[in-house]
Short mmCIF file of C-alpha atoms in Angstrom, two decimals:
data_model
loop_
_atom_site.label_atom_id
_atom_site.label_comp_id
_atom_site.label_asym_id
_atom_site.label_seq_id
_atom_site.Cartn_x
_atom_site.Cartn_y
_atom_site.Cartn_z
CA MET A 1 -11.24 -15.01 -76.86
CA ILE A 2 -8.82 -14.38 -80.01
CA LYS A 3 -5.22 -13.51 -79.38
CA VAL A 4 -3.85 -11.23 -81.78
CA ALA A 5 -0.43 -10.34 -82.58
CA PHE A 6 -0.21 -6.77 -84.07
CA PHE A 7 2.97 -5.54 -86.23
CA THR A 8 4.20 -2.34 -86.07
CA HIS A 9 6.87 -0.68 -88.52
CA TYR A 10 8.07 2.02 -85.93
CA THR A 11 8.37 3.28 -82.65
CA SER A 12 7.36 6.99 -82.82
CA LEU A 13 3.48 7.97 -81.86
CA TYR A 14 2.69 9.23 -85.42
CA GLY A 15 -0.51 8.41 -87.11
CA ALA A 16 -0.32 4.77 -87.73
CA ASN A 17 0.79 3.78 -84.51
CA ARG A 18 -1.90 6.01 -82.51
CA SER A 19 -4.37 4.35 -84.53
CA LEU A 20 -3.26 1.04 -83.44
CA LEU A 21 -3.39 2.12 -79.74
CA ASN A 22 -6.93 3.58 -80.37
CA LEU A 23 -7.61 0.17 -81.97
CA ILE A 24 -6.69 -1.95 -79.33
CA ASP A 25 -8.06 0.04 -76.62
CA GLY A 26 -11.61 -0.21 -78.41
CA LEU A 27 -10.97 -4.02 -78.82
CA LYS A 28 -10.95 -4.48 -75.16
CA LEU A 29 -15.10 -4.60 -75.36
CA HIS A 30 -14.46 -7.50 -77.70
CA ASN A 31 -12.87 -10.67 -76.55
CA ILE A 32 -9.74 -9.62 -78.08
CA VAL A 33 -6.25 -10.25 -76.34
CA PRO A 34 -3.77 -7.92 -77.93
CA PHE A 35 0.04 -8.66 -78.46
CA VAL A 36 2.59 -6.66 -80.44
CA ILE A 37 5.78 -7.18 -82.38
CA VAL A 38 8.04 -3.99 -82.06
CA PRO A 39 11.11 -2.97 -83.95
CA SER A 40 12.70 -1.64 -80.95
CA GLU A 41 11.94 0.20 -77.65
CA GLY A 42 9.95 4.03 -77.89
CA ASP A 43 7.44 5.82 -77.44
CA ILE A 44 5.04 2.91 -78.59
CA THR A 45 6.35 0.36 -76.08
CA ASP A 46 5.88 2.99 -73.16
CA ALA A 47 2.19 3.69 -74.41
CA LEU A 48 1.97 -0.54 -74.56
CA LYS A 49 3.15 -0.68 -70.94
CA THR A 50 0.60 1.71 -69.50
CA ARG A 51 -2.10 -0.49 -71.12
CA ASN A 52 -0.31 -3.36 -69.67
CA VAL A 53 -0.34 -4.92 -73.12
CA GLU A 54 2.53 -7.42 -73.89
CA PHE A 55 5.20 -6.71 -76.78
CA ALA A 56 8.19 -8.23 -77.82
CA ILE A 57 11.07 -6.47 -79.66
CA ILE A 58 12.27 -7.84 -82.79
CA PRO A 59 14.49 -5.80 -85.42
CA ILE A 60 11.96 -6.15 -88.27
CA GLN A 61 12.80 -4.52 -91.32
CA TRP A 62 11.08 -2.61 -93.97
CA TRP A 63 10.57 -3.67 -97.52
CA VAL A 64 10.98 -0.28 -99.18
CA GLY A 65 13.22 2.48 -99.43
CA LYS A 66 14.23 5.58 -100.64
CA ARG A 67 15.45 5.59 -104.43
CA LYS A 68 16.80 8.32 -106.52
CA PHE A 69 16.12 8.82 -110.18
CA LYS A 70 19.13 10.07 -112.17
CA ILE A 71 18.89 11.03 -116.04
CA ASN A 72 22.51 10.24 -116.53
CA TYR A 73 22.61 6.46 -117.33
CA PHE A 74 25.73 5.59 -115.06
CA SER A 75 24.26 7.53 -112.28
CA ASN A 76 20.86 6.16 -112.60
CA LEU A 77 22.52 2.45 -112.87
CA TYR A 78 24.49 3.28 -109.55
CA GLU A 79 21.40 4.04 -107.82
CA ASN A 80 19.51 1.14 -108.69
CA THR A 81 22.36 -0.93 -107.52
CA LYS A 82 22.30 0.66 -104.31
CA HIS A 83 18.62 0.46 -103.92
CA PHE A 84 18.62 -3.40 -104.48
CA ARG A 85 22.00 -3.75 -102.32
CA HIS A 86 19.74 -2.19 -99.66
CA GLY A 87 17.03 -4.11 -100.21
CA PHE A 88 18.85 -7.55 -100.19
CA LYS A 89 20.24 -6.58 -96.70
CA ARG A 90 17.10 -5.85 -95.38
CA LEU A 91 15.68 -9.36 -96.75
CA TYR A 92 18.53 -11.26 -95.11
CA LYS A 93 17.71 -9.45 -91.98
CA ASN A 94 14.19 -10.20 -92.01
CA LEU A 95 14.66 -14.06 -92.85
CA LYS A 96 17.44 -14.33 -89.97
CA VAL A 97 14.57 -13.16 -87.47
CA LEU A 98 11.65 -15.16 -88.67
CA PRO A 99 12.51 -18.54 -86.50
CA SER A 100 12.60 -16.53 -83.38
CA LEU A 101 9.28 -14.13 -84.61
CA ALA A 102 7.80 -17.61 -85.45
CA ASN A 103 8.72 -18.91 -81.83
CA GLN A 104 7.36 -15.74 -80.26
CA LEU A 105 3.96 -16.10 -81.75
CA ARG A 106 4.06 -19.67 -80.75
CA GLU A 107 4.69 -19.08 -77.26
CA TRP A 108 1.60 -16.48 -77.14
CA ASN A 109 -0.63 -19.10 -78.89
CA ILE A 110 -1.66 -16.56 -81.22
CA ASP A 111 -4.93 -16.88 -83.53
CA LEU A 112 -4.72 -14.22 -85.85
CA VAL A 113 -1.56 -12.09 -87.37
CA TYR A 114 -2.29 -8.34 -87.91
CA THR A 115 -0.09 -6.09 -90.04
CA ASN A 116 -0.69 -2.48 -89.06
CA ALA A 117 0.89 -0.88 -92.25
CA SER A 118 2.03 -1.67 -95.68
CA VAL A 119 5.78 -1.35 -95.34
CA ILE A 120 6.58 -4.27 -93.26
CA PRO A 121 6.21 -8.27 -94.90
CA GLN A 122 7.10 -10.15 -91.78
CA GLY A 123 3.24 -10.41 -90.79
CA ALA A 124 2.70 -12.19 -94.26
CA LEU A 125 5.85 -14.40 -93.69
CA VAL A 126 5.27 -15.87 -90.20
CA SER A 127 1.57 -16.31 -90.76
CA ARG A 128 2.36 -18.48 -93.86
CA ARG A 129 4.93 -20.22 -91.77
CA LEU A 130 2.49 -20.69 -88.92
CA ASN A 131 -0.45 -21.18 -91.18
CA LEU A 132 -2.57 -18.56 -89.20
CA PRO A 133 -4.82 -16.00 -90.76
CA HIS A 134 -3.64 -12.69 -91.84
CA ILE A 135 -4.99 -9.31 -91.78
CA TRP A 136 -3.16 -6.48 -93.60
CA HIS A 137 -4.23 -2.78 -92.40
CA LEU A 138 -3.43 -0.75 -95.59
CA ARG A 139 -2.57 3.08 -94.30
CA GLU A 140 -0.24 4.59 -96.83
CA PHE A 141 0.17 4.77 -100.78
CA ILE A 142 3.84 4.27 -100.07
CA ASP A 143 4.91 5.96 -103.03
CA LEU A 144 2.73 8.98 -103.69
CA ASP A 145 2.71 10.21 -100.15
CA TYR A 146 6.31 9.37 -98.66
CA ASN A 147 8.41 8.87 -101.82
CA PHE A 148 9.32 5.52 -100.89
CA HIS A 149 9.85 2.40 -103.53
CA HIS A 150 9.37 -1.11 -103.25
CA ASP A 151 12.37 -3.39 -102.97
CA TRP A 152 11.49 -6.03 -105.23
CA GLY A 153 8.79 -3.89 -107.22
CA LYS A 154 5.02 -3.10 -106.89
CA ALA A 155 3.92 -6.68 -108.64
CA ILE A 156 5.49 -8.60 -105.77
CA PHE A 157 4.38 -6.37 -103.11
CA ASN A 158 0.76 -6.47 -104.48
CA TYR A 159 1.13 -10.41 -104.86
CA PHE A 160 1.79 -10.66 -101.00
CA VAL A 161 -0.73 -8.10 -100.01
CA SER A 162 -3.36 -10.23 -102.23
CA GLN A 163 -2.49 -13.21 -100.45
CA ALA A 164 -3.84 -11.86 -96.73
CA ASP A 165 -7.04 -13.29 -95.58
CA ALA A 166 -8.52 -9.56 -95.59
CA GLN A 167 -7.37 -6.25 -96.40
CA ILE A 168 -8.55 -3.03 -94.49
CA ALA A 169 -8.20 0.07 -96.23
CA ILE A 170 -8.48 3.62 -94.41
CA SER A 171 -10.17 5.67 -97.18
CA LYS A 172 -11.36 4.83 -100.56
CA ALA A 173 -8.52 6.39 -102.04
CA ILE A 174 -6.27 3.85 -100.38
CA HIS A 175 -9.07 1.09 -101.14
CA SER A 176 -8.98 1.81 -105.11
CA TYR A 177 -5.45 2.19 -105.09
CA PHE A 178 -4.57 -1.35 -103.86
CA THR A 179 -7.77 -3.29 -105.41
CA LYS A 180 -5.42 -4.52 -108.21
CA GLY A 181 -5.40 -8.48 -107.49
CA ILE A 182 -7.46 -8.43 -104.62
CA SER A 183 -10.64 -10.27 -104.12
CA PRO A 184 -13.60 -7.35 -103.31
CA ALA A 185 -14.87 -9.76 -100.59
CA ARG A 186 -11.66 -9.31 -98.91
CA MET A 187 -11.05 -5.97 -99.38
CA HIS A 188 -12.66 -3.62 -96.48
CA LEU A 189 -13.26 0.08 -96.34
CA VAL A 190 -12.78 1.48 -92.53
CA TYR A 191 -11.81 4.56 -91.56
CA ASN A 192 -9.48 5.49 -88.39
CA GLY A 193 -11.33 6.23 -85.12
CA ILE A 194 -9.66 8.77 -83.34
CA ALA A 195 -11.26 9.35 -79.97
CA SER A 196 -14.04 7.64 -77.78
CA LEU A 197 -17.68 9.01 -77.76
CA GLU A 198 -16.81 10.11 -74.17
CA GLU A 199 -13.44 11.91 -75.48
CA PHE A 200 -15.67 13.72 -78.22
CA ASP A 201 -18.12 15.06 -75.64
CA ARG A 202 -15.28 16.29 -73.24
CA LEU A 203 -13.34 18.26 -76.20
CA TYR A 204 -16.80 19.72 -77.09
CA GLN A 205 -16.97 21.21 -74.08
CA GLN A 206 -13.25 22.05 -73.61
CA GLN A 207 -13.17 24.13 -76.93
CA SER A 208 -16.41 26.20 -76.05
CA SER A 209 -14.59 27.46 -73.25
CA LEU A 210 -11.70 28.67 -75.18
CA THR A 211 -13.43 30.52 -77.79
CA SER A 212 -12.33 34.18 -78.23
CA ASP A 213 -12.30 37.00 -80.79
CA ASP A 214 -9.54 39.03 -78.92
CA LYS A 215 -6.54 36.74 -79.94
CA PRO A 216 -4.85 36.84 -83.24
CA TYR A 217 -6.73 34.54 -85.99
CA THR A 218 -4.72 31.42 -85.98
CA PHE A 219 -3.65 28.17 -88.16
CA ALA A 220 -2.05 25.27 -87.39
CA LEU A 221 -0.34 22.86 -89.55
CA VAL A 222 0.28 19.50 -87.52
CA GLY A 223 2.18 16.56 -88.83
CA ILE A 224 5.95 15.43 -89.47
CA ILE A 225 8.04 18.00 -91.52
CA HIS A 226 8.10 16.87 -95.05
CA PRO A 227 8.18 18.52 -98.48
CA ASN A 228 4.94 16.19 -99.25
CA LYS A 229 3.26 17.48 -96.24
CA GLY A 230 2.86 21.17 -97.41
CA GLN A 231 4.64 23.45 -94.67
CA GLU A 232 6.24 25.46 -97.38
CA THR A 233 2.90 25.95 -99.25
CA ALA A 234 0.85 27.35 -95.82
CA ILE A 235 3.91 29.75 -95.14
CA ARG A 236 3.95 31.31 -98.67
CA ALA A 237 0.13 31.30 -98.28
CA LEU A 238 0.27 33.14 -95.03
CA SER A 239 2.93 35.36 -96.79
CA LEU A 240 0.12 36.76 -99.19
CA LEU A 241 -2.04 37.54 -96.21
CA VAL A 242 0.01 39.55 -93.67
CA ASN A 243 -0.20 42.94 -95.13
CA THR A 244 -4.08 42.99 -94.73
CA TYR A 245 -3.89 40.98 -91.44
CA PRO A 246 -0.70 41.52 -89.71
CA LYS A 247 -1.85 39.66 -86.63
CA ILE A 248 -2.60 36.50 -88.11
CA ARG A 249 -0.33 33.41 -86.86
CA LEU A 250 0.65 30.19 -88.21
CA LEU A 251 1.79 27.32 -85.71
CA ILE A 252 3.88 24.68 -87.20
CA VAL A 253 3.93 21.59 -85.16
CA GLY A 254 5.81 18.38 -86.06
CA LYS A 255 9.19 16.74 -85.80
CA GLY A 256 11.56 16.99 -88.80
CA GLU A 257 14.45 19.47 -90.18
CA ILE A 258 13.12 23.10 -89.97
CA THR A 259 16.08 24.98 -91.14
CA PRO A 260 15.03 25.46 -94.74
CA LEU A 261 11.37 26.42 -93.26
CA LYS A 262 12.72 28.95 -91.07
CA LYS A 263 15.11 30.29 -94.02
CA LEU A 264 11.77 30.92 -95.91
CA THR A 265 9.90 32.81 -93.37
CA ASP A 266 12.88 34.95 -93.06
CA GLU A 267 13.18 35.75 -96.62
CA LEU A 268 9.24 36.35 -96.75
CA GLY A 269 9.64 38.54 -93.56
CA ILE A 270 6.96 36.81 -91.62
CA LEU A 271 9.27 35.62 -88.61
CA ASN A 272 6.82 37.01 -86.14
CA GLN A 273 3.57 35.13 -87.66
CA ILE A 274 4.96 32.03 -87.85
CA GLU A 275 5.53 29.56 -84.57
CA PHE A 276 7.45 26.35 -84.76
CA TRP A 277 6.39 24.16 -81.87
CA GLY A 278 8.46 21.13 -82.91
CA HIS A 279 6.89 17.59 -82.06
CA ILE A 280 4.45 17.74 -79.18
CA ASP A 281 3.19 14.68 -77.43
CA ASP A 282 -0.60 16.13 -77.29
CA PRO A 283 -1.64 17.75 -80.76
CA TYR A 284 -4.67 18.91 -79.26
CA LYS A 285 -2.83 21.32 -77.78
CA ALA A 286 -2.32 22.77 -81.10
CA TYR A 287 -5.81 22.32 -82.40
CA LEU A 288 -7.15 23.94 -79.30
CA ALA A 289 -4.72 26.85 -79.65
CA SER A 290 -5.76 27.48 -83.25
CA ASP A 291 -9.12 28.70 -85.09
CA ALA A 292 -8.63 26.52 -88.21
CA VAL A 293 -6.34 23.79 -89.19
CA LEU A 294 -4.55 23.25 -92.68
CA MET A 295 -4.11 20.21 -94.51
CA CYS A 296 -2.16 20.81 -97.40
CA SER A 297 -0.81 17.45 -98.12
CA LYS A 298 -1.56 16.39 -101.82
CA ASN A 299 -1.79 12.82 -101.29
CA GLU A 300 -3.10 11.82 -97.74
CA GLY A 301 -4.11 8.36 -97.17
CA MET A 302 -6.88 9.31 -95.13
CA GLY A 303 -5.73 12.20 -92.90
CA ARG A 304 -5.81 11.59 -89.17
CA VAL A 305 -4.66 14.92 -88.60
CA THR A 306 -7.71 16.16 -90.28
CA VAL A 307 -10.51 14.48 -88.07
CA GLU A 308 -8.64 14.91 -84.89
CA ALA A 309 -8.92 18.73 -85.87
CA MET A 310 -12.60 18.13 -86.60
CA SER A 311 -12.84 16.61 -83.15
CA ALA A 312 -11.94 19.56 -81.54
CA CYS A 313 -14.49 21.64 -83.32
CA ARG A 314 -11.99 23.31 -85.71
CA PRO A 315 -12.67 23.73 -89.23
CA VAL A 316 -10.01 22.26 -91.94
CA ILE A 317 -8.66 23.85 -95.16
CA GLY A 318 -7.35 20.87 -97.13
CA TYR A 319 -6.18 19.90 -100.51
CA ASP A 320 -8.68 18.68 -102.57
CA ASN A 321 -7.45 14.75 -103.32
CA ALA A 322 -7.03 11.39 -102.06
CA GLY A 323 -8.29 10.52 -98.45
CA THR A 324 -8.90 14.47 -97.73
CA SER A 325 -11.59 14.93 -100.21
CA GLU A 326 -13.70 12.23 -98.45
CA ILE A 327 -13.26 13.45 -95.07
CA ILE A 328 -14.13 17.60 -95.71
CA LYS A 329 -17.55 18.58 -96.79
CA HIS A 330 -16.69 21.98 -98.56
CA GLU A 331 -18.43 24.78 -97.26
CA TYR A 332 -20.00 22.46 -94.37
CA THR A 333 -17.30 21.26 -92.22
CA GLY A 334 -14.07 23.13 -94.13
CA LEU A 335 -12.89 23.97 -97.20
CA LEU A 336 -11.38 22.39 -100.02
CA TYR A 337 -8.80 23.79 -102.48
CA LYS A 338 -7.06 23.07 -105.62
CA GLY A 339 -3.84 24.81 -106.66
CA GLU A 340 -0.81 26.17 -104.92
CA HIS A 341 -0.33 28.72 -101.94
CA GLU A 342 -2.40 31.43 -103.74
CA ALA A 343 -5.45 29.28 -103.67
CA LEU A 344 -4.89 28.16 -100.13
CA ALA A 345 -4.57 31.91 -99.14
CA THR A 346 -7.96 32.68 -100.70
CA CYS A 347 -9.31 30.08 -98.42
CA MET A 348 -7.67 31.05 -95.25
CA ARG A 349 -8.88 34.67 -96.03
CA ARG A 350 -12.61 33.55 -95.96
CA PHE A 351 -12.31 32.08 -92.72
CA ILE A 352 -10.52 35.21 -91.18
CA ASP A 353 -13.01 37.45 -93.01
CA ASN A 354 -15.78 35.25 -91.42
CA PRO A 355 -14.89 33.91 -88.22
CA ASP A 356 -18.29 33.15 -87.03
CA TRP A 357 -18.98 31.20 -90.18
CA ALA A 358 -15.62 29.28 -89.50
CA ARG A 359 -16.84 28.30 -86.05
CA LYS A 360 -20.08 27.03 -87.38
CA LEU A 361 -18.28 24.75 -89.69
CA GLY A 362 -16.27 23.60 -87.14
CA ASP A 363 -19.36 22.88 -84.96
CA ASN A 364 -20.54 20.76 -87.85
CA ALA A 365 -17.38 19.04 -88.29
CA TRP A 366 -17.59 17.72 -84.71
CA HIS A 367 -20.77 16.23 -85.16
CA ILE A 368 -19.72 14.15 -88.33
CA ALA A 369 -16.69 13.09 -86.76
CA ARG A 370 -18.21 12.05 -83.65
CA ASN A 371 -20.40 10.22 -85.67
CA ASP A 372 -18.19 8.45 -88.26
CA TYR A 373 -14.96 8.33 -86.49
CA SER A 374 -15.23 7.13 -82.94
CA ILE A 375 -13.03 4.24 -81.56
CA GLU A 376 -16.06 2.40 -80.79
CA THR A 377 -17.47 2.48 -84.38
CA TYR A 378 -13.78 1.94 -85.75
CA SER A 379 -12.98 -1.16 -83.48
CA LYS A 380 -16.42 -2.70 -83.73
CA LYS A 381 -16.04 -2.83 -87.44
CA ILE A 382 -12.52 -4.52 -87.57
CA TYR A 383 -13.53 -6.98 -84.59
CA GLU A 384 -16.04 -8.27 -86.94
CA ILE A 385 -13.67 -8.77 -89.85
CA MET A 386 -11.50 -10.28 -87.46
CA LEU A 387 -13.89 -12.69 -86.13
CA SER A 388 -14.99 -13.46 -89.73
CA VAL A 389 -11.47 -14.07 -90.75
CA VAL A 390 -10.82 -16.73 -87.71
CA LYS A 391 -13.75 -18.32 -88.54
CA THR A 392 -13.21 -18.77 -91.97
CA LYS A 393 -9.89 -20.25 -91.42
CA SER A 394 -10.83 -22.62 -88.81
CA ALA A 395 -13.73 -24.27 -91.03
CA ILE A 396 -11.07 -24.63 -93.84
CA ALA A 397 -8.48 -26.20 -91.46
#
């Protein structure tokens, strides 16, 4: 039996936390007892309660933040000063809670520390203090996808990540981005698992009963509203198609500031074709309400949404870069595009004109997703890494 303390950096049920919950569910089959450190109450604590997973609330801080770069020397100096001031505050708060964090892990009698994202350093700090093995799950680029910058520079960040007993990257793109200074023997590639085999089979049966040619052809873009996620690109692409296909729809699903997007939709005269659903707890409602899914992010670490859509037999049109390029097999499970909204619109047109072909791609996507992205496969691979790390640390001790 291995007792593992998982560290999560936020409380919402977005990709990283949903993948963490999938992992906890899958590890039930493998002699793992999970405990979770969370920064505050939220959706994640509700989900842990339903699973009878013990957790502790400790206000851990990120070690990255937003940083604006100005052309003017004095403005840039001011922004740099503000960035480092916030960094010092976060460092002070992290060091302040470190003793209570260490006491909590001692109380749980933890065998292994597991950091679920690269934006928090507490797993590294407390594992050193308690001489425990540490696994770091690398799920995001940080700068390329979310425009965050490291409080103390990338060199210090890379050093701490390299000191973990194992690093797990969610895609080849993330793997190659973080390999500097890391021993190849300790760096592992494990794609997220997004559903159990039983759930895959249920989704296949469910989607087959919803197939219809009577409704308007519908695209969905699911994910947090953010400039890097490409909602504007999708809206502009749709605007190029409405004259030819006046009944098409686009569902924009996710939490965030939608006022600029609604304004753009109004300016383009496509208010009747766009639906803003906001955040929904079950994204499969959007996948199953659509005919195809869009992934317009240019720097996606892996793209959980892409695989979830595939599990619902939906073909995905994705930007040809980073993790998206690894998941979508062009013209077999979906389509890849390069360029801006014009290129996206060309791919969307192909699906609208050939709905039977698009459904065939969705069927292909389901088979590949079931084989490569099940929770069973995901948790088994990570369990083997955990076991190896704990055995190695015990042998050294």
